XYZ file of C-alpha atoms in Angstrom:
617
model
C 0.000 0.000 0.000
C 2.652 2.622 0.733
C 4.667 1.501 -2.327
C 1.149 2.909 -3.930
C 0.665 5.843 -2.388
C 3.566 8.051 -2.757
C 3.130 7.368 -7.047
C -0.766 7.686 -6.675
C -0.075 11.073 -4.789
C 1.992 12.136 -7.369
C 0.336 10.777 -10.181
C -2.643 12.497 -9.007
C -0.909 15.975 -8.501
C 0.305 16.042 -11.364
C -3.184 15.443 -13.505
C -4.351 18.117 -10.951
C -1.920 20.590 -12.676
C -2.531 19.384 -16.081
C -6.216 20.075 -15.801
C -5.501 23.539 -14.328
C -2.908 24.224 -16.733
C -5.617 23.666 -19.829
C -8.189 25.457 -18.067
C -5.916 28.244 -17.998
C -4.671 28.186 -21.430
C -7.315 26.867 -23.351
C -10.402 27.616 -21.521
C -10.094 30.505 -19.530
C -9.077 33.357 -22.134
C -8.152 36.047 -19.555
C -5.027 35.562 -18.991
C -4.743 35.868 -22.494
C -6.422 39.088 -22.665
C -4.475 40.396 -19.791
C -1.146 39.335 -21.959
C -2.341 40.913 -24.850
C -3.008 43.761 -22.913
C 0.370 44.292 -21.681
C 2.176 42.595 -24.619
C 0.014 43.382 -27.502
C -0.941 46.811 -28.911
C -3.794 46.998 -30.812
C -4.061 50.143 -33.208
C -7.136 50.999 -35.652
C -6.795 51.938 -38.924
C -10.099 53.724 -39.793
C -11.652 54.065 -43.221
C -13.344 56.970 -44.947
C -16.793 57.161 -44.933
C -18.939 56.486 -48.369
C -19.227 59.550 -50.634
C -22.869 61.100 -51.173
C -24.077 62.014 -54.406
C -27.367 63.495 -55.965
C -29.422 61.385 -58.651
C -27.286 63.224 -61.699
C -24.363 62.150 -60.192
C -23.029 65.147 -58.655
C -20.517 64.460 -55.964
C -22.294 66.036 -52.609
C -20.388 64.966 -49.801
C -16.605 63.805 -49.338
C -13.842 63.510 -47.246
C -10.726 65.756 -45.589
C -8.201 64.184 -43.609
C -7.689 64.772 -39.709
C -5.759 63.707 -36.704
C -6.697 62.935 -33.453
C -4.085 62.771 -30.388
C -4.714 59.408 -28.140
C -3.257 58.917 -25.210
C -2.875 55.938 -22.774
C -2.733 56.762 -19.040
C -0.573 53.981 -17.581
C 1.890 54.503 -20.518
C 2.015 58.237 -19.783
C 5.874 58.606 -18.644
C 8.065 61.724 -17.230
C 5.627 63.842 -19.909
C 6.813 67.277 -20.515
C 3.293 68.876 -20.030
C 3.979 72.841 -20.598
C 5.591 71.708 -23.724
C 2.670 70.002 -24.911
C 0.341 72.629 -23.638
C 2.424 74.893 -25.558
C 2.522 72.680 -29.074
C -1.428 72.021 -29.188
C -2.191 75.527 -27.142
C -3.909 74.517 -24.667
C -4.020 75.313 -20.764
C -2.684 72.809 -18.253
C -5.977 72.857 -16.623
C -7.259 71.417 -19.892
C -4.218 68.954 -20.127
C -5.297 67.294 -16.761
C -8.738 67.326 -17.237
C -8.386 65.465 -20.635
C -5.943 62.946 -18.844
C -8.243 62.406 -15.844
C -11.303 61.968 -18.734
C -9.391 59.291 -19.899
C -8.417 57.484 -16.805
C -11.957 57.563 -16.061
C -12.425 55.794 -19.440
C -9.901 53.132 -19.540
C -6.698 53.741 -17.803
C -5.233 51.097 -20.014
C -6.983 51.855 -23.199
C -6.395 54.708 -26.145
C -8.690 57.431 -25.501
C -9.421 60.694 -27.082
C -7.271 63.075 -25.532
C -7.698 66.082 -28.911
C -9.590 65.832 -31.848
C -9.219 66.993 -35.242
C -6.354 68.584 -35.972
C -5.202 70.432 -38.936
C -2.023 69.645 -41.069
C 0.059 72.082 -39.463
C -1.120 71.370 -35.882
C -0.453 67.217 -36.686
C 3.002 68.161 -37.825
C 4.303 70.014 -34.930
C 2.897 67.356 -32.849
C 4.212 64.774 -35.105
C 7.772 66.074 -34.876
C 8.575 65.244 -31.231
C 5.704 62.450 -30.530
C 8.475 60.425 -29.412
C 9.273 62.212 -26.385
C 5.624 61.987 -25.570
C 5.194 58.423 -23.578
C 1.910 57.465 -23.602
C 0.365 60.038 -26.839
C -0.247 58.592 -29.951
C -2.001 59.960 -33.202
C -4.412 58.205 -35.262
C -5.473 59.699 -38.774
C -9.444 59.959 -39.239
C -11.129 61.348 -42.205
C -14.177 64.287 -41.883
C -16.755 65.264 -44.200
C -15.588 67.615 -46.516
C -18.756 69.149 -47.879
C -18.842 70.636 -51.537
C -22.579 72.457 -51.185
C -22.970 74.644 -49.116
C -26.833 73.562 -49.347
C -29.023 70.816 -47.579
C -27.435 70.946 -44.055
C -31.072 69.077 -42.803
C -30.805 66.267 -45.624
C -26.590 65.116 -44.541
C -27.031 65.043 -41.143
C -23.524 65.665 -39.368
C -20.594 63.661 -37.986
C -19.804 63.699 -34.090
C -17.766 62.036 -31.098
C -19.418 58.522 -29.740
C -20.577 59.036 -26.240
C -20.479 57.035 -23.656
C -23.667 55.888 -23.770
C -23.323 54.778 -27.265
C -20.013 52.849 -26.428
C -22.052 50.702 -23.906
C -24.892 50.227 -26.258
C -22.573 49.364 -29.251
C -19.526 47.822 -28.715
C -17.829 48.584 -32.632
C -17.812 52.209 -31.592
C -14.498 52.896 -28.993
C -13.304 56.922 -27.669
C -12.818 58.842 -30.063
C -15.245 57.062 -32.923
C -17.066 59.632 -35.306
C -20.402 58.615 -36.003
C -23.492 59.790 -38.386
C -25.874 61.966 -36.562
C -29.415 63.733 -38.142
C -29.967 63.143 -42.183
C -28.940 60.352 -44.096
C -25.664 60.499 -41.732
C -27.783 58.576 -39.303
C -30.053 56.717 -41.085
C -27.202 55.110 -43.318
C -24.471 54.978 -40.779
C -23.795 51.562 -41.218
C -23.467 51.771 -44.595
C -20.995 55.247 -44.977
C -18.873 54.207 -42.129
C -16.996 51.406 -43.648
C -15.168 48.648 -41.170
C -12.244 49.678 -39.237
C -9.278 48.107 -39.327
C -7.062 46.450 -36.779
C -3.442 46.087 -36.351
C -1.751 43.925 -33.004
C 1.356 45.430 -32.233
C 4.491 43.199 -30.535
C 5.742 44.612 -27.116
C 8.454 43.530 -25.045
C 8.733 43.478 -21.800
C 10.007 47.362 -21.173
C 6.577 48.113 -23.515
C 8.711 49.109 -26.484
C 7.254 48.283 -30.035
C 9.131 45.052 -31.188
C 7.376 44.411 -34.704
C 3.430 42.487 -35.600
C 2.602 40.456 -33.268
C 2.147 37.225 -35.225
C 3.903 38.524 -38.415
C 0.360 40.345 -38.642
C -1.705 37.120 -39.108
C -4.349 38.605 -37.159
C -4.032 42.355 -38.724
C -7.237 43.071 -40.723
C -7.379 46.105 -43.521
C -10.120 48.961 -43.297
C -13.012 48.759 -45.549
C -14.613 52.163 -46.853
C -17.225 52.820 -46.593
C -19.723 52.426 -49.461
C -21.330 55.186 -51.206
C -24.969 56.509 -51.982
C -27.053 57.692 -54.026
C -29.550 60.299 -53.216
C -32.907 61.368 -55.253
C -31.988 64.967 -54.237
C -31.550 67.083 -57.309
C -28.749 69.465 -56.037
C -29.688 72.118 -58.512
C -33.705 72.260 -57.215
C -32.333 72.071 -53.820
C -30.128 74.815 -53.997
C -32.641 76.910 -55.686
C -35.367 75.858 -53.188
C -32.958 77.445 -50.011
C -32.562 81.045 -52.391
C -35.715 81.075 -52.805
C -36.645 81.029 -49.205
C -34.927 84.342 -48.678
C -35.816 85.878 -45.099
C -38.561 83.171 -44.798
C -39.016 80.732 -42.215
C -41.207 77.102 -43.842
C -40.336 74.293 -45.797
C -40.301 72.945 -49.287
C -40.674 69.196 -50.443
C -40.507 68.430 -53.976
C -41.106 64.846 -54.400
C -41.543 62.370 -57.798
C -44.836 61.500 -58.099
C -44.377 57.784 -59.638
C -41.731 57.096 -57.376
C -41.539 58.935 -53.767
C -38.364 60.227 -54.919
C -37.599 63.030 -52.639
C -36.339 65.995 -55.357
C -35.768 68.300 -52.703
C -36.318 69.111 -48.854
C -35.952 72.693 -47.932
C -35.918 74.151 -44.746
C -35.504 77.901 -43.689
C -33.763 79.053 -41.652
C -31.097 76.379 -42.467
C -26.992 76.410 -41.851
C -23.992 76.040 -44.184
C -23.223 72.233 -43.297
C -19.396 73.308 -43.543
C -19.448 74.592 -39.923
C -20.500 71.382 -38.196
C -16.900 70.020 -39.097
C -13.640 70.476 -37.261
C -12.667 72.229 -34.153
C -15.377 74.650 -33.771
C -18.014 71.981 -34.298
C -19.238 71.692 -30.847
C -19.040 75.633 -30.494
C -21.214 76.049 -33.589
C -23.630 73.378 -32.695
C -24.255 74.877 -29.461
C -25.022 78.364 -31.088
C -27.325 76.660 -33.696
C -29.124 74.957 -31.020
C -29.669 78.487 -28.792
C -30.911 80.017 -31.682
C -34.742 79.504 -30.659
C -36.002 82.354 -33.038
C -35.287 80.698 -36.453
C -34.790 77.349 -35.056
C -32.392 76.393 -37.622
C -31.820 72.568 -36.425
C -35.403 71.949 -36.690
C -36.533 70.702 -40.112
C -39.530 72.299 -40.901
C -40.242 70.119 -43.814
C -40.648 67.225 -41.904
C -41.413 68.259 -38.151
C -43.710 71.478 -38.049
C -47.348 70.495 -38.098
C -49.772 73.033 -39.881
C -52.801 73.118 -40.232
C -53.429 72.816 -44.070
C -55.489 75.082 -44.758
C -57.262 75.263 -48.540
C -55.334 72.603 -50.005
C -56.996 70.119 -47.673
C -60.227 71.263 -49.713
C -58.996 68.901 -52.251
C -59.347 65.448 -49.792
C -62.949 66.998 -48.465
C -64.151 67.202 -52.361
C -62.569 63.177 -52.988
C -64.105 61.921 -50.178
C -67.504 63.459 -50.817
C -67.476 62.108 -54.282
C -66.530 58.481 -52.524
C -69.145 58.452 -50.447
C -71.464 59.613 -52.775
C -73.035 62.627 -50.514
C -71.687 65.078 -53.966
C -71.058 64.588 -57.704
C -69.868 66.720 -60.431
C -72.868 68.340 -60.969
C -73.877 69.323 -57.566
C -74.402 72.923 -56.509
C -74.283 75.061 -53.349
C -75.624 78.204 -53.431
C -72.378 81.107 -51.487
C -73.805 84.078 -49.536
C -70.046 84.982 -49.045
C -70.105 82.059 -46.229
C -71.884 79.586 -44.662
C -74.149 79.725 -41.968
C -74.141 76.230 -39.836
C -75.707 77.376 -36.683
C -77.125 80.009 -34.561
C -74.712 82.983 -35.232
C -72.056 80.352 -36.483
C -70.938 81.888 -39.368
C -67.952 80.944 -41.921
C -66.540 83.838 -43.897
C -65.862 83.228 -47.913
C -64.423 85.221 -50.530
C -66.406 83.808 -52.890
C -70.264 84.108 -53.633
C -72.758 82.789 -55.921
C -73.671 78.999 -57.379
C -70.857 76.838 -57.239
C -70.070 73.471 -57.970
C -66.927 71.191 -57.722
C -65.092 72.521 -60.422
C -65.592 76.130 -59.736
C -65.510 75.303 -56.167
C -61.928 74.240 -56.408
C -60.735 76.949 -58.520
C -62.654 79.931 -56.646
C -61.716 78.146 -53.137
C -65.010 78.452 -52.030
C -65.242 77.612 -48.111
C -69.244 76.762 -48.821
C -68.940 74.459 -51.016
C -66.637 72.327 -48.418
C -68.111 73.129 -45.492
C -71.341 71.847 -46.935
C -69.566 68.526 -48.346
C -68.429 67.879 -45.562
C -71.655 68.188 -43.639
C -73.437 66.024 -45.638
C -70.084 62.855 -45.867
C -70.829 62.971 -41.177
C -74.795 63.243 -41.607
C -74.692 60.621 -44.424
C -74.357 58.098 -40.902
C -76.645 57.810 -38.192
C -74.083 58.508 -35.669
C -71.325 61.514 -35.870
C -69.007 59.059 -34.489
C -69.240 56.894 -37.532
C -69.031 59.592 -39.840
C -66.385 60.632 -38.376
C -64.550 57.390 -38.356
C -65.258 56.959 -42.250
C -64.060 60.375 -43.111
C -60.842 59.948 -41.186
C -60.218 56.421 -42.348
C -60.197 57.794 -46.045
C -57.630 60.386 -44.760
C -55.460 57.945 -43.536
C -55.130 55.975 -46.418
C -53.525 58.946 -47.774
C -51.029 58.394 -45.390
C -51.831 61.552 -42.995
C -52.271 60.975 -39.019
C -49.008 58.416 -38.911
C -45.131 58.535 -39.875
C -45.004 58.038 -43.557
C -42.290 56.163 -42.999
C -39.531 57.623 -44.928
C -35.486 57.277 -44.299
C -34.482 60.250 -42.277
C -34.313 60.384 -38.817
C -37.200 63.232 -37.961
C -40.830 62.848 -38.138
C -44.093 63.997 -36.727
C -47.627 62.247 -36.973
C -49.684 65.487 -37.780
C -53.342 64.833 -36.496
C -56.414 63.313 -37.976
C -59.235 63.022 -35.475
C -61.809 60.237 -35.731
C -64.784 59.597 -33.393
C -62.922 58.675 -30.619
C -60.885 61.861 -30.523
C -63.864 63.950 -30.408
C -65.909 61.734 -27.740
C -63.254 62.319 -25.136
C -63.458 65.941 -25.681
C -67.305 65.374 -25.344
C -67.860 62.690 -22.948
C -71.338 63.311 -22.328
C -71.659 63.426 -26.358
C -73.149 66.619 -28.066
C -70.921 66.975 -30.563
C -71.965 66.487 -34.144
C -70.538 67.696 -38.316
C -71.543 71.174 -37.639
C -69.063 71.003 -33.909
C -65.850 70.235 -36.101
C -66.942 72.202 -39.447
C -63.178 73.514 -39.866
C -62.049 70.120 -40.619
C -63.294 70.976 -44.119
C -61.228 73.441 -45.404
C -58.105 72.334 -43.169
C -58.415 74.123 -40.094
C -60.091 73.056 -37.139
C -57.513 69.862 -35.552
C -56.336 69.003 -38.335
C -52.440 69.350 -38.253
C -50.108 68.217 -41.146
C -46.360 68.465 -42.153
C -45.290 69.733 -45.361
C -43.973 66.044 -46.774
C -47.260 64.825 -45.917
C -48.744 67.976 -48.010
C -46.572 67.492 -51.083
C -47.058 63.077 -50.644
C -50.810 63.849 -50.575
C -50.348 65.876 -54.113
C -48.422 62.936 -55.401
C -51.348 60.756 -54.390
C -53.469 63.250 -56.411
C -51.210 63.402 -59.375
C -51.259 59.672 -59.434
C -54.575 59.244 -59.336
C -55.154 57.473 -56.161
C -51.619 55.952 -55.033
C -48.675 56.599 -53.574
C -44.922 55.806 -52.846
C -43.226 56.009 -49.409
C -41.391 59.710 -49.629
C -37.699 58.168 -49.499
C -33.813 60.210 -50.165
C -31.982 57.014 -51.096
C -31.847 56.215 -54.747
C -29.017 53.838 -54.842
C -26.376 52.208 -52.346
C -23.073 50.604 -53.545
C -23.180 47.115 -53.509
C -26.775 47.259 -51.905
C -30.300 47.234 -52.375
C -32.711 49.913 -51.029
C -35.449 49.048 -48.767
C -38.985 46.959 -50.841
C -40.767 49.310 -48.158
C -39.541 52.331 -51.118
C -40.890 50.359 -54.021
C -44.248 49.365 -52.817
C -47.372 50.928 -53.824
C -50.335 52.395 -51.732
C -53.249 52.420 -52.772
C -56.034 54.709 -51.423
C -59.844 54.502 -50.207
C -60.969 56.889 -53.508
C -61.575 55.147 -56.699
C -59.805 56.310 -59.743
C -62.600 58.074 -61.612
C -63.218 60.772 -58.841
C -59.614 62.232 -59.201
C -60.220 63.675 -62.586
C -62.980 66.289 -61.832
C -60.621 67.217 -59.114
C -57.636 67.158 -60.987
C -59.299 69.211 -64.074
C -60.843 71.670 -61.450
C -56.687 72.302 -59.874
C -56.034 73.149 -63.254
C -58.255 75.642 -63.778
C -56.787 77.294 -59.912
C -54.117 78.091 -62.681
C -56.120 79.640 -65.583
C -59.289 81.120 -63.797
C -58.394 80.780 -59.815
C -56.641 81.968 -57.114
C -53.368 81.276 -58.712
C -54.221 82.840 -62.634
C -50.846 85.674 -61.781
C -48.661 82.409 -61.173
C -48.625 81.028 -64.842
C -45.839 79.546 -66.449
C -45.877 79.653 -70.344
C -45.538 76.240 -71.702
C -46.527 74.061 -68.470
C -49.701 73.060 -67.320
C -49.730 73.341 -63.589
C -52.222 71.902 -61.596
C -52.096 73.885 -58.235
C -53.989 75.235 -54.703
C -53.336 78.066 -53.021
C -54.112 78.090 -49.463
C -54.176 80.655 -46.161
C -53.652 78.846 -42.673
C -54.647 80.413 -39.738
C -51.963 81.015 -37.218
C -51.908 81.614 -33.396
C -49.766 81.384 -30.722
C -49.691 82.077 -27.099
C -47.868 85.219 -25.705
C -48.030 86.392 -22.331
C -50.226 83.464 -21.499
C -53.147 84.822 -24.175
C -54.245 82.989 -27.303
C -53.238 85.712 -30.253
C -53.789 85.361 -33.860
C -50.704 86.140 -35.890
C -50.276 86.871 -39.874
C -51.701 84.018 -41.638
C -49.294 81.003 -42.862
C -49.185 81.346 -46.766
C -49.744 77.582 -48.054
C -49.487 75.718 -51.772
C -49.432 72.605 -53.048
C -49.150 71.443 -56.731
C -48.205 68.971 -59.323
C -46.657 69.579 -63.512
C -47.504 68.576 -65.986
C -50.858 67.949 -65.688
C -50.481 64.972 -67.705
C -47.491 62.208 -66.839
C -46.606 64.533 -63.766
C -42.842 64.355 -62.838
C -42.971 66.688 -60.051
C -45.843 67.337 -57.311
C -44.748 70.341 -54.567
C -45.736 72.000 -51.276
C -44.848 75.013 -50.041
C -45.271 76.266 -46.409
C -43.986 79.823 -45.566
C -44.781 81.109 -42.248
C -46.607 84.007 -41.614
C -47.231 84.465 -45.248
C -50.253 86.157 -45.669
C -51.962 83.976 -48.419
C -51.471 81.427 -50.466
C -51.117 83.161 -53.881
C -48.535 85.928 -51.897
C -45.561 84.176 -51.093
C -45.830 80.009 -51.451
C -47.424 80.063 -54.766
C -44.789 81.947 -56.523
C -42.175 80.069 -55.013
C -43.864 76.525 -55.890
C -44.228 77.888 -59.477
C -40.776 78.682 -59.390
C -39.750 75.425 -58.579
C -41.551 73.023 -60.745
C -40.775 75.537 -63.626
C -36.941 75.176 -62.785
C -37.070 71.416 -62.489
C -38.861 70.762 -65.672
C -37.279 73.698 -68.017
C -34.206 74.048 -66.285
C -34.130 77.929 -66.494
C -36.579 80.790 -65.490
C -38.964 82.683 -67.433
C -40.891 84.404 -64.383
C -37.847 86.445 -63.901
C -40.525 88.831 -61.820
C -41.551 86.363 -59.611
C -37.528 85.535 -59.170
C -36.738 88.890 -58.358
C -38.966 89.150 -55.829
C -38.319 85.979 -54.125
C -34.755 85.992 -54.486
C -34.357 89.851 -52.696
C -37.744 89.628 -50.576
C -38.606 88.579 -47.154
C -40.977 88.557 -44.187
C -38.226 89.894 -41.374
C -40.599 92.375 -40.969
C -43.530 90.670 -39.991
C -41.116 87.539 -38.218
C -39.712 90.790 -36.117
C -43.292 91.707 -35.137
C -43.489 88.947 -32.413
C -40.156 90.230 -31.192
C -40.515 93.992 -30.618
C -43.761 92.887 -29.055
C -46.213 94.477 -31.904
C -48.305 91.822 -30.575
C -48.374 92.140 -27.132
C -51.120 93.984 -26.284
C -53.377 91.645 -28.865
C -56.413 90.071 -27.896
């Protein structure tokens, strides 16, 4: 037994230590991560980002080179700071606070310690980096814009966060990523894949050579580039036009959703969201709450519509039946729908769909409307038809489309108004606004210019969308799927011949353009706000919406400029403007250019400032 034990002990021990010795090295991997740690560098090689171009291939959006200074707090050694403060100017207050950011980070791990420098700041750095323990630089690319144009549609490049580190673990300190415009919503596709190289260290941490001979290294991938529907040209022209006017523009292709332009005012040069001065100039953009110029009207402000939403009361009377061509409604310059409830109208006389469209006459509407709620026994469920037509229009939800802001708008049904009359009460004549876009109806201007492509197409639509083409890739089905709406074919014509005539014989007869049938609306959206805690009525919002040619449209258009007056005053011109650029390529309104081009609404924008409207009721 003894002769046993002292080879079973050892026999034993030393199984004991084989086990742990495999666990260690083949199991367990970190030891092996603390070895790489200390013996290993790793260093990423990043790529450029994809270029952006416009759908006639005109180069939008490129790249600049820039360095960024890393540093490494436990490699940090006898470091000269005042000579470092001095090279990259800043205070030694800043030079601790950066090193203590990046303790707090990863005391062992790169980190951003300065970001972006230019050519001549990277070579004076460059030049004595090796005296600098600890500092390293690594060579990034930024957008190098060549527009000066569409600031809302790009989007920007920043710094990860913290909280987007944690969330994503391919971004690291210091990683740029997309933010806002297709910057965001195709960041995965314009960043590219970084790529890595493992750096040999011996024991003193000096750089010995690849670790491996580089069998692990991996090259960076750029990024792939993209396509965008944008015309440059029309969107350029679009932000000119909108001269000391705050509203949006959204040009869009009817038979496609193409987006042909997206116009906000008061926009930015998208130059100044790049380099050093980025985060200063961000944080001025964003204090500007005046003309608001990060927020993209085109897409976020909800309006009420105003006259153009005329056109969807007139469709979905002829749907249901309640109107047809033919059918008259005698104008008293309004239309009485209660006891000393009165709606005002320009217009007076017999009038009938086609005249009613053209003259914009509120009775006409008001009285469609009427009849589509009282064709049902209950309000509610003439309500709840009404709005369900709307909605296959695409109005009261996100349409959907690829860029990163979005607002609902509202459509009420019978719900909606049964909470704000619980003990019921309410019937048509309660929400008669609704029919001539007033009332609670609230709707952006891409839903405006998609419900004219609807129109224009006689009953269908394409989800809005900015991508036309990706490298390599396929855009989303979602972009080539067709909606179809509640309204049957037939009922569009009468409406579309009547939009015609808003051209020849309407409100919009001073806004022709020789040589292109336009089929238009001009609208006038009333506007309040509160001040001093009282409801006031400001100017008007001027409103249009519109589609050319009136036979195979390529372009349908809504303009929204705030505190406009009327339709045919400031929108109109500028929506006439636009098509007739897109589909003639030059300008034969040259007095409607002029104007545009070298007039604004400061004025009436400073109104709210000096406090003309204080004293208001």
């Amino acid at each position: 037994m003894r002769k046993i034990l002292l080879p079973a002990i050892i026999i034993a021990a030393a199984l004991l230590i084989t086990v742990r010795l495999y666990y260690l090295q083949i199991l367990d991997d970190s030891y092996n991560e603390a070895s790489d740690n200390n013996a290993v560098k790793i260093k990423y090689e990043y790529p450029e980002r994809g270029y952006i171009y416009d759908r006639n291939g005109e180069l939008l959006v490129a790249n600049q080179p820039s360095y960024d200074i890393m540093v490494t707090p436990n490699e940090m050694k006898d470091t000269d700071t005042l000579e470092i403060c001095s090279l990259l100017s800043i205070t030694k207050e800043e030079f601790i606070r950066k090193v203590e950011k990046a303790k707090v980070y990863s005391p062992r791990l790169p980190s951003i310690f300065l970001a972006q420098l230019n050519k001549k700041e990277f070579a004076a750095f460059q030049e004595k980096i090796r005296r600098f323990k600890g500092f390293d630089i690594v060579k990034r690319s930024l957008r190098d814009y060549q527009v000066n144009e569409a600031a809302n549609v790009f989007g920007y490049i920043q710094q990860v966060n913290d909280y987007i580190i944690q969330k994503n673990p391919y971004y690291k300190s210091g990683d740029l990523i997309g933010r806002q415009g297709v910057e965001e919503m195709y960041e995965d596709v314009l960043r590219g894949v970084k790529g890595v190289k493992r750096i040999q260290r011996d024991r003193f941490g000096r750089e010995i050579g690849p670790f491996k001979e580089g069998m692990y290294d991996t090259i960076a991938v750029k990024g792939k580039d993209i396509t965008l529907t944008l015309d440059a040209e029309l969107q350029k022209y679009g932000e000119s036009l909108m001269f000391e006017k705050r509203g949006g523009i959204v040009a869009l292709e009817p038979k496609t959703g193409e987006i042909l332009a997206l116009v906000t005012a008061p926009n930015y040069d998208p130059s100044i969201l790049v380099g050093r001065k980025r985060s200063e100039n961000y944080t001025k953009l964003s204090r500007d709450t005046i003309g608001v110029p990060l927020f993209d009207r085109g897409l976020l402000a909800e309006y009420p519509p105003g006259s153009p939403f005329k056109i969807l009361t007139g469709l979905i009377g002829l749907q249901e039946e309640v109107i047809d061509e033919n059918t008259t409604f005698i104008c008293h310059h309004g239309f009485f729908y209660g006891r000393g409830a009165f709606m005002k109208c320009h217009d007076s006389g017999p009038s009938k769909l086609h005249n009613g469209i053209y003259n914009s006459c509120n009775t006409y509407f008001a009285s469609t409307y009427k009849l589509t709620i009282d064709k049902y026994d209950k309000p509610k469920d003439g309500m709840d038809a009404w709005s369900n037509h709307l909605k296959s229009f695409g109005l009261g939800n996100f349409l959907g489309y690829d860029l990163p802001p979005g607002r609902r708008g509202l459509i009420p049904d019978g719900d909606y108004y049964n909470r704000y009359y619980p003990n019921g009460g309410w019937r048509s004549t309660t929400t008669i606004s609704n029919a001539i876009g007033q009332g609670e109806i609230k709707m952006t201007p891409i839903q405006l210019a998609n419900m004219m492509a609807t129109v224009a197409n006689e009953g269908y639509y394409y989800t809005p969308h900015i991508i036309k083409n990706i490298q390599d890739g396929e855009i989303d089905e979602k972009f080539t799927t067709k909606h179809e709406t509640t309204i049957n074919k037939e009922h569009f014509k009468p409406v579309i011949d009547g939009l015609y005539d808003v051209y020849n014989l309407g409100t919009a007869k001073s806004l022709r353009v020789e040589g292109i049938e336009i089929c238009g609306k001009t609208g006038t959206a009333e506007n309040y706000a509160k001040i001093n805690g009282k409801r006031v009525k400001l100017q008007d919002h001027s409103v249009f919406v519109a589609f050319a040619p009136r036979h195979d449209p390529k372009i349908a258009i809504a303009v929204f400029i705030e505190n406009g007056y009327w339709g045919a005053r400031w929108a109109g011109p500028i929506a006439s403007l636009m098509i007739e650029k897109y589909l003639k390529g030059e300008i034969t309104r040259k007095d409607l250019e002029t104007k545009m081009l070298t007039q604004g609404l400061k004025e009436e924008y400073d109104k709210v400032i000096n406090g003309y409207y204080n004293n208001k009721q």
